PDB file of C-alpha atoms in Angstrom:
ATOM      1  CA  MET A   1      12.032  -9.726 -26.884  1.00 49.00           C
ATOM      2  CA  ASP A   2      15.928 -10.939 -26.724  1.00 49.00           C
ATOM      3  CA  GLN A   3      15.037 -13.929 -29.090  1.00 50.00           C
ATOM      4  CA  ARG A   4      12.522 -12.032 -31.880  1.00 48.00           C
ATOM      5  CA  MET A   5      16.035  -9.451 -31.767  1.00 48.00           C
ATOM      6  CA  ASN A   6      18.442 -12.273 -32.348  1.00 52.00           C
ATOM      7  CA  VAL A   7      15.820 -13.626 -35.448  1.00 45.00           C
ATOM      8  CA  LEU A   8      15.626 -10.069 -36.883  1.00 44.00           C
ATOM      9  CA  ILE A   9      19.618  -9.469 -36.731  1.00 49.00           C
ATOM     10  CA  GLU A  10      20.462 -12.915 -38.219  1.00 55.00           C
ATOM     11  CA  PHE A  11      17.678 -12.272 -41.193  1.00 48.00           C
ATOM     12  CA  LEU A  12      19.729  -8.647 -41.543  1.00 48.00           C
ATOM     13  CA  MET A  13      22.846 -10.130 -41.574  1.00 54.00           C
ATOM     14  CA  LYS A  14      21.906 -12.585 -44.386  1.00 54.00           C
ATOM     15  CA  GLY A  15      21.300 -10.137 -46.750  1.00 51.00           C
ATOM     16  CA  GLU A  16      24.796  -8.730 -46.806  1.00 49.00           C
ATOM     17  CA  MET A  17      25.432 -10.879 -49.768  1.00 51.00           C
ATOM     18  CA  GLU A  18      22.536  -9.781 -51.662  1.00 54.00           C
ATOM     19  CA  SER A  19      21.734  -6.628 -54.019  1.00 57.00           C
ATOM     20  CA  PRO A  20      21.920  -2.998 -52.113  1.00 54.00           C
ATOM     21  CA  LYS A  21      18.422  -2.129 -52.720  1.00 54.00           C
ATOM     22  CA  ILE A  22      17.170  -5.599 -51.242  1.00 54.00           C
ATOM     23  CA  TYR A  23      19.561  -5.147 -48.517  1.00 48.00           C
ATOM     24  CA  MET A  24      18.077  -1.459 -47.453  1.00 53.00           C
ATOM     25  CA  SER A  25      14.769  -3.018 -48.056  1.00 57.00           C
ATOM     26  CA  LYS A  26      15.566  -5.788 -44.934  1.00 53.00           C
ATOM     27  CA  PHE A  27      17.347  -2.526 -43.012  1.00 50.00           C
ATOM     28  CA  ALA A  28      14.368  -0.561 -43.050  1.00 52.00           C
ATOM     29  CA  ILE A  29      12.369  -3.591 -41.816  1.00 53.00           C
ATOM     30  CA  PHE A  30      14.919  -4.400 -39.052  1.00 48.00           C
ATOM     31  CA  ILE A  31      14.665  -0.365 -37.997  1.00 56.00           C
ATOM     32  CA  LEU A  32      10.943  -0.214 -38.140  1.00 52.00           C
ATOM     33  CA  THR A  33      10.554  -3.893 -35.798  1.00 49.00           C
ATOM     34  CA  CYS A  34      12.841  -2.577 -33.710  1.00 50.00           C
ATOM     35  CA  CYS A  35      10.637   0.712 -32.880  1.00 48.00           C
ATOM     36  CA  CYS A  36       7.460  -1.213 -32.493  1.00 47.00           C
ATOM     37  CA  VAL A  37       9.208  -3.598 -29.712  1.00 43.00           C
ATOM     38  CA  LEU A  38      10.860  -0.939 -27.871  1.00 43.00           C
ATOM     39  CA  ASN A  39       7.271   0.935 -28.147  1.00 48.00           C
ATOM     40  CA  GLY A  40       5.308  -2.046 -26.938  1.00 44.00           C
ATOM     41  CA  VAL A  41       7.922  -2.114 -23.915  1.00 38.00           C
ATOM     42  CA  THR A  42       7.168   1.503 -23.113  1.00 37.00           C
ATOM     43  CA  ALA A  43       3.602   1.201 -23.477  1.00 37.00           C
ATOM     44  CA  TYR A  44       3.643  -1.723 -20.741  1.00 35.00           C
ATOM     45  CA  SER A  45       6.106  -0.153 -18.456  1.00 35.00           C
ATOM     46  CA  THR A  46       3.718   3.098 -18.264  1.00 36.00           C
ATOM     47  CA  GLN A  47       0.651   0.651 -17.335  1.00 39.00           C
ATOM     48  CA  ASN A  48       2.306  -0.655 -14.768  1.00 43.00           C
ATOM     49  CA  SER A  49       3.287   2.774 -13.416  1.00 47.00           C
ATOM     50  CA  HIS A  50      -0.477   3.643 -13.447  1.00 56.00           C
ATOM     51  CA  GLN A  51      -2.324   0.576 -12.207  1.00 76.00           C
ATOM     52  CA  SER A  52      -5.451   0.893  -9.655  1.00 86.00           C
ATOM     53  CA  PRO A  53      -4.778   1.554  -6.418  1.00 89.00           C
ATOM     54  CA  PRO A  54      -5.653  -1.464  -3.987  1.00 91.00           C
ATOM     55  CA  SER A  55      -9.146  -1.813  -3.134  1.00 90.00           C
ATOM     56  CA  TYR A  56      -8.679  -3.953   0.302  1.00 93.00           C
ATOM     57  CA  TYR A  57      -5.232  -4.088   1.956  1.00 97.00           C
ATOM     58  CA  GLU A  58      -4.042  -5.477   5.034  1.00 98.00           C
ATOM     59  CA  ASP A  59      -1.348  -4.505   7.170  1.00 98.00           C
ATOM     60  CA  TYR A  60       0.216  -7.239   9.299  1.00 98.00           C
ATOM     61  CA  GLY A  61       1.649  -6.331  12.557  1.00 98.00           C
ATOM     62  CA  ALA A  62       0.400  -2.662  12.094  1.00 97.00           C
ATOM     63  CA  CYS A  63      -0.337  -0.799  15.627  1.00 97.00           C
ATOM     64  CA  PRO A  64      -1.888   2.783  14.172  1.00 96.00           C
ATOM     65  CA  PHE A  65      -0.920   5.255  16.305  1.00 94.00           C
ATOM     66  CA  GLU A  66       1.977   7.063  17.951  1.00 93.00           C
ATOM     67  CA  CYS A  67       3.350   4.896  21.050  1.00 96.00           C
ATOM     68  CA  CYS A  68       0.885   1.941  20.025  1.00 97.00           C
ATOM     69  CA  THR A  69       2.318  -0.922  21.623  1.00 98.00           C
ATOM     70  CA  TYR A  70       1.390  -4.754  21.737  1.00 99.00           C
ATOM     71  CA  ARG A  71       2.072  -5.816  25.268  1.00 98.00           C
ATOM     72  CA  ARG A  72       0.056  -6.215  28.339  1.00 98.00           C
ATOM     73  CA  TRP A  73      -3.456  -4.589  28.276  1.00 99.00           C
ATOM     74  CA  ILE A  74      -6.652  -3.840  30.508  1.00 98.00           C
ATOM     75  CA  VAL A  75      -9.870  -4.661  29.264  1.00 99.00           C
ATOM     76  CA  LYS A  76     -11.982  -1.415  29.620  1.00 98.00           C
ATOM     77  CA  SER A  77     -15.586  -3.217  28.212  1.00 98.00           C
ATOM     78  CA  ASP A  78     -16.514  -6.698  28.473  1.00 98.00           C
ATOM     79  CA  THR A  79     -15.269  -8.008  24.917  1.00 99.00           C
ATOM     80  CA  ILE A  80     -15.976 -11.097  23.191  1.00 99.00           C
ATOM     81  CA  PHE A  81     -12.796 -12.691  21.258  1.00 99.00           C
ATOM     82  CA  TYR A  82     -13.491 -15.017  17.743  1.00 99.00           C
ATOM     83  CA  LYS A  83     -11.044 -17.913  16.277  1.00 99.00           C
ATOM     84  CA  GLN A  84     -10.679 -16.184  13.436  1.00 98.00           C
ATOM     85  CA  ARG A  85     -10.858 -12.583  12.483  1.00 98.00           C
ATOM     86  CA  SER A  86     -14.941 -12.462  11.721  1.00 98.00           C
ATOM     87  CA  THR A  87     -17.722 -12.006  13.851  1.00 97.00           C
ATOM     88  CA  SER A  88     -19.527 -15.387  12.049  1.00 98.00           C
ATOM     89  CA  SER A  89     -16.331 -17.381  13.544  1.00 98.00           C
ATOM     90  CA  PRO A  90     -16.679 -19.383  16.829  1.00 99.00           C
ATOM     91  CA  VAL A  91     -16.202 -17.830  20.061  1.00 99.00           C
ATOM     92  CA  VAL A  92     -12.753 -18.329  21.888  1.00 99.00           C
ATOM     93  CA  PHE A  93     -13.648 -16.530  25.045  1.00 99.00           C
ATOM     94  CA  SER A  94     -14.930 -13.359  26.645  1.00 98.00           C
ATOM     95  CA  ALA A  95     -13.422 -10.907  29.034  1.00 98.00           C
ATOM     96  CA  LYS A  96     -14.862  -8.555  31.271  1.00 98.00           C
ATOM     97  CA  LYS A  97     -13.996  -5.003  32.177  1.00 98.00           C
ATOM     98  CA  GLY A  98     -11.060  -5.353  34.738  1.00 98.00           C
ATOM     99  CA  ASP A  99      -9.464  -8.528  32.873  1.00 98.00           C
ATOM    100  CA  PRO A 100      -5.848  -8.410  32.073  1.00 98.00           C
ATOM    101  CA  VAL A 101      -4.548  -9.492  28.714  1.00 99.00           C
ATOM    102  CA  THR A 102      -1.917  -9.341  26.518  1.00 99.00           C
ATOM    103  CA  GLY A 103      -2.099  -7.838  23.146  1.00 99.00           C
ATOM    104  CA  LEU A 104      -0.265 -10.124  20.510  1.00 99.00           C
ATOM    105  CA  THR A 105      -0.073  -8.618  17.227  1.00 99.00           C
ATOM    106  CA  GLY A 106      -2.962  -7.043  14.959  1.00 99.00           C
ATOM    107  CA  VAL A 107      -3.861  -6.331  11.374  1.00 99.00           C
ATOM    108  CA  VAL A 108      -4.715  -3.189  10.103  1.00 98.00           C
ATOM    109  CA  ILE A 109      -7.481  -3.695   6.981  1.00 98.00           C
ATOM    110  CA  THR A 110      -8.374  -0.876   4.541  1.00 98.00           C
ATOM    111  CA  LEU A 111     -11.491  -1.292   3.063  1.00 97.00           C
ATOM    112  CA  LYS A 112     -11.295   1.830   1.342  1.00 97.00           C
ATOM    113  CA  PRO A 113      -8.267   4.137   0.689  1.00 98.00           C
ATOM    114  CA  GLY A 114      -8.499   7.860   1.491  1.00 97.00           C
ATOM    115  CA  GLU A 115      -7.428   9.754  -1.398  1.00 98.00           C
ATOM    116  CA  VAL A 116      -5.432  13.088  -0.963  1.00 98.00           C
ATOM    117  CA  ARG A 117      -4.878  15.660  -4.211  1.00 98.00           C
ATOM    118  CA  ILE A 118      -1.431  17.187  -5.005  1.00 98.00           C
ATOM    119  CA  LYS A 119      -1.678  21.547  -5.307  1.00 97.00           C
ATOM    120  CA  LYS A 120       1.559  21.879  -5.877  1.00 97.00           C
ATOM    121  CA  ALA A 121       4.568  19.873  -6.861  1.00 98.00           C
ATOM    122  CA  THR A 122       6.645  18.339  -3.750  1.00 97.00           C
ATOM    123  CA  THR A 123       8.817  15.082  -2.888  1.00 97.00           C
ATOM    124  CA  LEU A 124       7.295  13.004  -0.232  1.00 98.00           C
ATOM    125  CA  GLY A 125       8.436   9.603   1.530  1.00 96.00           C
ATOM    126  CA  GLU A 126      10.676   9.041   4.564  1.00 93.00           C
ATOM    127  CA  GLY A 127      14.390   7.805   4.475  1.00 88.00           C
ATOM    128  CA  GLY A 128      15.216   5.995   1.199  1.00 89.00           C
ATOM    129  CA  ARG A 129      11.928   5.657   0.112  1.00 93.00           C
ATOM    130  CA  LYS A 130      10.759   9.212  -1.874  1.00 97.00           C
ATOM    131  CA  VAL A 131       8.785  10.157  -4.543  1.00 98.00           C
ATOM    132  CA  SER A 132       8.354  13.007  -6.746  1.00 98.00           C
ATOM    133  CA  VAL A 133       4.567  13.999  -7.530  1.00 98.00           C
ATOM    134  CA  LYS A 134       3.281  16.800  -9.673  1.00 98.00           C
ATOM    135  CA  VAL A 135      -0.030  18.860  -9.723  1.00 98.00           C
ATOM    136  CA  GLY A 136      -2.709  16.803  -9.864  1.00 97.00           C
ATOM    137  CA  ASP A 137      -1.534  13.627  -8.890  1.00 98.00           C
ATOM    138  CA  VAL A 138      -3.649  11.527  -6.487  1.00 97.00           C
ATOM    139  CA  LEU A 139      -2.208   9.623  -3.224  1.00 98.00           C
ATOM    140  CA  TYR A 140      -4.643   6.957  -1.993  1.00 98.00           C
ATOM    141  CA  LEU A 141      -4.572   6.612   1.572  1.00 98.00           C
ATOM    142  CA  LEU A 142      -4.069   2.836   3.121  1.00 98.00           C
ATOM    143  CA  ARG A 143      -3.963   3.818   6.649  1.00 97.00           C
ATOM    144  CA  TYR A 144      -2.794   6.364   9.512  1.00 97.00           C
ATOM    145  CA  GLU A 145       0.098   5.574  11.132  1.00 96.00           C
ATOM    146  CA  GLY A 146       0.504   8.661  14.086  1.00 93.00           C
ATOM    147  CA  GLU A 147       1.975  11.889  14.503  1.00 92.00           C
ATOM    148  CA  GLY A 148       0.087  12.942  11.411  1.00 94.00           C
ATOM    149  CA  ILE A 149       2.011  10.367   9.040  1.00 96.00           C
ATOM    150  CA  TYR A 150      -0.250   8.061   6.674  1.00 98.00           C
ATOM    151  CA  LYS A 151       0.763   5.242   4.692  1.00 98.00           C
ATOM    152  CA  PHE A 152       0.048   5.753   0.739  1.00 98.00           C
ATOM    153  CA  TRP A 153       0.173   4.277  -2.272  1.00 98.00           C
ATOM    154  CA  PHE A 154       1.069   5.631  -5.540  1.00 98.00           C
ATOM    155  CA  HIS A 155       1.862   4.522  -9.006  1.00 96.00           C
ATOM    156  CA  GLY A 156       2.452   0.606  -7.958  1.00 95.00           C
ATOM    157  CA  ARG A 157       4.927   1.582  -4.429  1.00 96.00           C
ATOM    158  CA  ILE A 158       3.881   2.254  -0.697  1.00 97.00           C
ATOM    159  CA  TYR A 159       5.316   5.485   1.143  1.00 98.00           C
ATOM    160  CA  ALA A 160       4.496   7.203   4.372  1.00 97.00           C
ATOM    161  CA  ASP A 161       4.545  10.949   4.914  1.00 98.00           C
ATOM    162  CA  TYR A 162       2.817  13.827   6.889  1.00 96.00           C
ATOM    163  CA  MET A 163      -0.631  14.428   5.140  1.00 96.00           C
ATOM    164  CA  PRO A 164      -3.593  16.676   6.184  1.00 94.00           C
ATOM    165  CA  SER A 165      -5.619  15.438   8.890  1.00 89.00           C
ATOM    166  CA  SER A 166      -9.244  15.833   7.334  1.00 92.00           C
ATOM    167  CA  PRO A 167     -10.785  16.908   4.337  1.00 94.00           C
ATOM    168  CA  ASN A 168     -11.675  20.078   6.147  1.00 92.00           C
ATOM    169  CA  ASP A 169      -7.988  20.733   6.848  1.00 90.00           C
ATOM    170  CA  THR A 170      -6.882  23.620   3.757  1.00 85.00           C
ATOM    171  CA  GLY A 171      -3.527  24.638   5.295  1.00 85.00           C
ATOM    172  CA  ASP A 172      -1.282  22.483   3.636  1.00 90.00           C
ATOM    173  CA  GLU A 173      -0.110  24.349   0.388  1.00 92.00           C
ATOM    174  CA  HIS A 174       1.403  21.304  -1.754  1.00 95.00           C
ATOM    175  CA  MET A 175      -2.163  18.856  -0.823  1.00 97.00           C
ATOM    176  CA  GLN A 176      -5.583  18.397  -0.177  1.00 97.00           C
ATOM    177  CA  MET A 177      -7.494  15.751   1.629  1.00 97.00           C
ATOM    178  CA  LEU A 178     -10.328  14.766  -0.463  1.00 97.00           C
ATOM    179  CA  SER A 179     -11.204  11.549   1.937  1.00 97.00           C
ATOM    180  CA  GLU A 180     -10.000   9.686   4.762  1.00 97.00           C
ATOM    181  CA  PRO A 181      -9.432   5.626   4.297  1.00 97.00           C
ATOM    182  CA  GLN A 182     -11.615   3.491   5.816  1.00 98.00           C
ATOM    183  CA  THR A 183     -10.292   0.809   8.089  1.00 98.00           C
ATOM    184  CA  ILE A 184     -10.633  -1.994  10.509  1.00 98.00           C
ATOM    185  CA  TRP A 185      -8.291  -3.036  13.164  1.00 99.00           C
ATOM    186  CA  TRP A 186      -8.255  -6.393  14.244  1.00 99.00           C
ATOM    187  CA  VAL A 187      -6.054  -7.084  17.529  1.00 99.00           C
ATOM    188  CA  LYS A 188      -5.385 -10.902  18.368  1.00 99.00           C
ATOM    189  CA  VAL A 189      -4.902 -11.004  22.375  1.00 99.00           C
ATOM    190  CA  LYS A 190      -4.264 -13.914  25.190  1.00 99.00           C
ATOM    191  CA  ASN A 191      -5.783 -14.546  28.077  1.00 99.00           C
ATOM    192  CA  ARG A 192      -4.213 -15.679  31.603  1.00 97.00           C
ATOM    193  CA  ARG A 193      -5.737 -18.695  30.627  1.00 98.00           C
ATOM    194  CA  GLY A 194      -3.291 -18.831  27.406  1.00 98.00           C
ATOM    195  CA  GLN A 195      -6.388 -18.978  24.981  1.00 99.00           C
ATOM    196  CA  ILE A 196      -6.056 -16.874  21.744  1.00 99.00           C
ATOM    197  CA  GLY A 197      -8.807 -14.905  19.912  1.00 99.00           C
ATOM    198  CA  TRP A 198      -9.174 -12.004  17.788  1.00 99.00           C
ATOM    199  CA  SER A 199     -11.613  -8.825  18.330  1.00 99.00           C
ATOM    200  CA  LYS A 200     -12.069  -5.471  16.393  1.00 98.00           C
ATOM    201  CA  GLN A 201     -13.162  -3.491  19.148  1.00 98.00           C
ATOM    202  CA  ALA A 202      -9.506  -2.075  19.983  1.00 97.00           C
ATOM    203  CA  ASP A 203     -10.912   0.476  21.923  1.00 97.00           C
ATOM    204  CA  HIS A 204     -11.959  -1.729  24.418  1.00 98.00           C
ATOM    205  CA  PHE A 205      -8.198  -2.005  25.804  1.00 98.00           C
ATOM    206  CA  ASP A 206      -5.729   0.457  28.028  1.00 98.00           C
ATOM    207  CA  ASN A 207      -2.688   0.449  28.276  1.00 98.00           C
ATOM    208  CA  MET A 208      -1.854   0.340  24.464  1.00 98.00           C
ATOM    209  CA  ASP A 209       0.282   3.792  24.849  1.00 96.00           C
ATOM    210  CA  ALA A 210       3.214   3.479  25.784  1.00 96.00           C
ATOM    211  CA  CYS A 211       3.759   7.095  25.824  1.00 94.00           C
ATOM    212  CA  GLY A 212       0.705   7.734  28.198  1.00 77.00           C
TER     213      GLY A 212
END
């Protein structure tokens, strides 16, 4: 855009020695072109701010509930661990009920975002990352973080704040949950022999809650 503006300015300055009528015609063309360029920039910015929400989202290192901790876990049910985050991947090892393992990390995958509709204008977000929302805006929920807080997407950016607990929760005056996010939680685990594998059966482990 800067290069185009420089060309137009040079074009305009060359006309200073021409008749007033010709110069004014060039000046009018210059003003009209500037307006078109600025309108194009505004349209691009507006389009960017209303881009579509992610249809698939991966949150590496996430531990999706209050006091959730990756540490020494105890297997509650027999579990198979895979080389990759896929049940069609080769099996690395299996663990039986009562076996100790170490939870190394995990990935919460959002297969379909949930939706929350704003009923009353408010400001949402934690810390220095806040956003103002108005009536009719839709927030796209990515995953639950714990203590009623959800990570959500809005106009190309990600925030976190308290949300209604379910679509049946109608007590919040500012917003209404339309649907919950559909997520899978894969955990990366190491056994006593040093073998490392993945499982999406995160409910097969005990001692994940540091507050419990």
